[in-house]
């Protein structure tokens, strides 16, 4: 199988490195909306999400109460965010409102995280969470009701 990026064409880039509309300081998470193609950035230390169009046009900033560490869209196209040291992975609507949460808070017990920095979904919707502070991967599987 040939690598799809061999011989690929450079398209462009955009920069943050500042505060204010369309700027970002520390991208700690990045996800592309499978429905719209919009690019979502988690600007961790500024407690915000910054959204761009696929071409890099600034669309909006969403202030968050939690540290945005990691971002991903699940197989149903729903946005999830790792909340840094809050010990949770949260499902968000398009305005940044928390709709659901996984995780039992900060800690090292089963279902807890110190810092859930990385996560990914498999095709079946199972969620794998990497906790960088305690070198552990945690797996969550969706309920039958959530798969509908």
XYZ file of N, CA and C in Angstrom, residues 22-139:
354
model
N -8.925 34.638 17.040
C -8.146 33.966 16.013
C -6.742 33.594 16.429
N -6.380 33.829 17.670
C -5.034 33.527 18.155
C -5.085 32.337 19.109
N -3.947 31.730 19.317
C -3.829 30.641 20.277
C -2.404 30.607 20.785
N -2.229 30.077 21.987
C -0.916 30.081 22.607
C -0.287 28.717 22.707
N -1.029 27.734 23.188
C -0.480 26.401 23.389
C -1.496 25.363 22.938
N -1.384 24.962 21.687
C -2.293 23.942 21.172
C -1.957 22.621 21.840
N -2.904 22.125 22.609
C -2.684 20.891 23.348
C -3.632 19.805 22.864
N -4.475 20.151 21.916
C -5.399 19.205 21.324
C -5.875 19.753 19.998
N -6.139 18.856 19.060
C -6.589 19.265 17.742
C -7.488 18.173 17.191
N -8.635 18.563 16.636
C -9.548 17.597 16.027
C -10.251 18.263 14.850
N -10.563 17.463 13.850
C -11.277 17.953 12.676
C -12.692 17.399 12.707
N -13.679 18.292 12.633
C -15.083 17.906 12.636
C -15.365 17.108 11.358
N -15.793 15.846 11.498
C -16.024 15.029 10.305
C -17.199 15.509 9.459
N -18.082 16.313 10.037
C -19.248 16.807 9.295
C -18.927 18.075 8.516
N -18.275 19.030 9.153
C -18.030 20.334 8.528
C -16.600 20.517 8.027
N -15.675 19.734 8.572
C -14.261 19.921 8.253
C -13.600 21.005 9.084
N -14.367 21.661 9.974
C -13.780 22.698 10.825
C -12.690 22.105 11.712
N -11.667 22.916 11.978
C -10.526 22.498 12.778
C -10.675 23.090 14.176
N -10.738 22.239 15.178
C -10.906 22.637 16.576
C -9.557 22.504 17.281
N -9.130 23.575 17.945
C -7.888 23.575 18.707
C -8.203 23.732 20.192
N -7.519 22.983 21.028
C -7.604 23.153 22.476
C -6.436 24.010 22.929
N -6.702 25.259 23.255
C -5.653 26.189 23.718
C -5.594 26.066 25.235
N -4.826 25.113 25.689
C -4.805 24.668 27.086
C -4.665 25.782 28.113
N -3.585 26.518 28.070
C -3.309 27.488 29.129
C -4.201 28.732 29.062
N -4.886 28.913 27.962
C -5.825 30.034 27.844
C -7.262 29.589 28.144
N -7.449 28.315 28.502
C -8.772 27.772 28.843
C -9.796 28.078 27.746
N -9.472 27.703 26.510
C -10.408 28.002 25.424
C -10.228 27.027 24.270
N -11.284 26.953 23.474
C -11.264 26.251 22.204
C -11.263 27.316 21.119
N -10.489 27.108 20.076
C -10.434 28.035 18.952
C -10.799 27.231 17.706
N -11.741 27.755 16.925
C -12.267 27.012 15.778
C -11.947 27.760 14.487
N -11.455 26.997 13.506
C -11.115 27.526 12.188
C -11.846 26.729 11.115
N -12.024 27.328 9.968
C -12.555 26.610 8.811
C -11.464 25.692 8.275
N -11.793 24.779 7.375
C -10.754 23.913 6.798
C -9.655 24.693 6.075
N -9.958 25.891 5.600
C -8.953 26.693 4.906
C -8.118 27.551 5.848
N -8.444 27.528 7.154
C -7.674 28.290 8.138
C -8.275 29.626 8.498
N -9.502 29.893 8.074
C -10.175 31.145 8.446
C -10.696 31.022 9.883
N -10.360 32.005 10.735
C -10.838 32.002 12.121
C -12.357 32.089 12.140
N -13.002 31.211 12.915
C -14.457 31.218 13.047
C -14.918 31.718 14.406
N -14.307 31.198 15.489
C -14.734 31.632 16.829
C -13.842 31.073 17.917
N -13.990 31.676 19.099
C -13.313 31.229 20.311
C -14.385 30.878 21.331
N -14.187 29.784 22.045
C -15.126 29.354 23.079
C -14.365 29.256 24.395
N -14.730 30.071 25.368
C -14.098 30.023 26.690
C -14.535 28.749 27.413
N -13.585 28.090 28.085
C -13.866 26.858 28.818
C -13.498 27.030 30.288
N -14.156 26.268 31.146
C -13.831 26.281 32.578
C -12.720 25.293 32.905
N -12.450 24.373 31.978
C -11.465 23.328 32.195
C -10.304 23.492 31.223
N -9.174 22.876 31.559
C -8.011 22.877 30.661
C -8.280 21.955 29.469
N -8.376 22.482 28.261
C -8.553 21.608 27.094
C -7.243 20.905 26.748
N -7.152 19.621 27.064
C -5.924 18.876 26.804
C -5.975 18.123 25.491
N -7.024 17.405 25.255
C -7.123 16.583 24.063
C -8.522 16.729 23.487
N -8.631 16.606 22.189
C -9.913 16.719 21.503
C -10.055 15.576 20.511
N -11.264 15.079 20.343
C -11.535 14.070 19.320
C -13.034 14.044 19.057
N -13.379 13.662 17.840
C -14.771 13.410 17.491
C -14.989 11.909 17.502
N -16.080 11.463 18.122
C -16.377 10.037 18.172
C -16.950 9.579 16.825
N -17.199 8.280 16.659
C -17.708 7.788 15.375
C -19.059 8.388 14.969
N -19.799 8.957 15.920
C -21.082 9.606 15.602
C -20.910 11.095 15.317
N -19.675 11.593 15.347
C -19.422 12.999 15.039
C -19.591 13.941 16.212
N -19.571 13.409 17.440
C -19.711 14.228 18.636
C -18.330 14.591 19.184
N -18.183 15.836 19.629
C -16.902 16.333 20.125
C -16.692 15.961 21.593
N -15.486 15.461 21.897
C -15.079 15.126 23.260
C -13.780 15.849 23.578
N -13.599 16.184 24.867
C -12.419 16.918 25.309
C -11.881 16.310 26.598
N -10.569 16.092 26.670
C -9.905 15.715 27.916
C -9.684 16.984 28.720
N -10.042 16.959 30.003
C -10.063 18.181 30.811
C -8.838 18.376 31.692
N -7.711 17.938 31.224
C -6.505 18.193 32.005
C -6.554 17.534 33.352
N -6.363 18.292 34.393
C -6.270 17.734 35.731
C -7.597 17.679 36.477
N -8.705 17.719 35.741
C -10.017 17.546 36.370
C -10.423 16.081 36.451
N -9.674 15.222 35.750
C -9.956 13.793 35.813
C -11.166 13.366 35.017
N -11.472 14.055 33.920
C -12.637 13.681 33.126
C -12.385 13.846 31.627
N -13.180 13.128 30.865
C -13.337 13.331 29.431
C -14.787 13.776 29.277
N -15.020 14.922 28.639
C -16.380 15.452 28.537
C -16.835 15.525 27.086
N -18.129 15.284 26.875
C -18.730 15.462 25.556
C -19.301 16.867 25.502
N -19.011 17.583 24.419
C -19.406 18.981 24.275
C -20.359 19.174 23.107
N -21.215 20.190 23.228
C -21.976 20.597 22.051
C -21.134 21.607 21.275
N -21.655 22.131 20.187
C -20.874 23.018 19.329
C -20.597 24.376 19.966
N -21.215 24.660 21.117
C -20.967 25.905 21.841
C -20.079 25.705 23.063
N -19.565 24.485 23.254
C -18.695 24.210 24.384
C -19.411 23.803 25.654
N -20.730 23.646 25.589
C -21.492 23.219 26.768
C -21.250 21.728 27.022
N -20.974 21.377 28.277
C -20.746 19.984 28.649
C -22.077 19.238 28.650
N -22.136 18.155 27.860
C -23.342 17.341 27.755
C -23.235 16.033 28.529
N -22.019 15.531 28.700
C -21.790 14.266 29.406
C -20.343 14.248 29.878
N -20.061 13.386 30.854
C -18.700 13.276 31.376
C -18.381 11.833 31.723
N -17.143 11.446 31.464
C -16.599 10.157 31.871
C -15.440 10.418 32.809
N -15.322 9.586 33.815
C -14.222 9.732 34.760
C -14.746 10.095 36.127
N -14.084 9.564 37.132
C -14.503 9.756 38.520
C -13.635 10.778 39.229
N -13.138 11.767 38.482
C -12.321 12.803 39.091
C -10.853 12.442 39.102
N -10.075 13.331 39.681
C -8.625 13.170 39.701
C -8.215 12.087 40.693
N -7.365 11.174 40.232
C -6.892 10.112 41.103
C -6.301 8.973 40.313
N -5.936 7.899 41.023
C -5.299 6.756 40.377
C -6.153 5.491 40.443
N -7.326 5.569 41.014
C -8.215 4.407 41.107
C -8.851 4.129 39.741
N -9.432 2.940 39.543
C -10.105 2.646 38.269
C -11.155 3.723 37.940
N -11.125 4.196 36.687
C -12.070 5.228 36.258
C -11.644 6.642 36.601
N -10.494 6.811 37.233
C -9.967 8.136 37.555
C -8.748 8.429 36.681
N -8.432 9.722 36.551
C -7.263 10.143 35.797
C -6.516 11.212 36.590
N -5.227 11.287 36.417
C -4.467 12.431 36.899
C -4.492 13.494 35.798
N -4.058 13.085 34.591
C -4.135 14.000 33.462
C -4.360 13.192 32.188
N -5.604 13.210 31.729
C -6.001 12.472 30.531
C -5.621 13.299 29.302
N -4.353 13.228 28.943
C -3.834 14.066 27.863
C -4.187 13.574 26.471
N -4.346 12.284 26.287
C -4.572 11.739 24.954
C -5.696 10.724 24.989
N -6.502 10.721 23.930
C -7.509 9.685 23.803
C -7.907 9.526 22.351
N -8.491 8.362 22.055
C -8.938 8.072 20.699
C -10.098 7.091 20.761
N -10.924 7.129 19.724
C -12.045 6.209 19.592
C -11.716 5.169 18.531
N -12.167 3.924 18.753
C -12.053 2.944 17.686
C -13.341 2.956 16.867
N -13.428 2.136 15.841
C -14.591 2.137 14.948
C -15.884 1.767 15.654
N -15.777 0.961 16.705
C -16.962 0.541 17.455
C -17.402 1.582 18.481
N -16.624 2.644 18.642
C -16.979 3.689 19.592
C -16.328 3.543 20.951
N -15.499 2.515 21.141
C -14.781 2.378 22.418
C -13.780 3.526 22.529
N -13.598 3.998 23.738
C -12.719 5.139 24.018
C -11.497 4.647 24.779
N -10.303 5.001 24.269
C -9.031 4.665 24.903
C -8.414 5.961 25.394
N -8.116 6.045 26.693
C -7.602 7.262 27.305
C -6.195 7.021 27.836
N -5.260 7.878 27.408
C -3.892 7.808 27.900
C -3.674 8.830 28.996
N -3.278 8.357 30.161
C -3.007 9.227 31.298
C -1.494 9.384 31.409
N -0.992 10.559 31.062
C 0.458 10.768 31.026
C 1.099 10.797 32.402
N 0.337 11.070 33.432
C 0.926 11.182 34.768
C 1.144 9.839 35.443
N 0.361 8.838 35.064
C 0.515 7.531 35.706
C 0.751 6.409 34.689
N 1.112 6.763 33.479
C 1.478 5.776 32.445
C 0.459 4.644 32.346
N -0.787 5.035 32.054
C -1.850 4.033 32.009
C -2.803 4.344 30.861
N -3.329 3.297 30.248
C -4.385 3.410 29.247
C -5.657 2.856 29.875
N -6.742 3.593 29.772
C -8.041 3.165 30.279
C -8.991 3.042 29.101
N -9.779 1.976 29.083
C -10.736 1.762 28.002
C -12.156 1.846 28.543
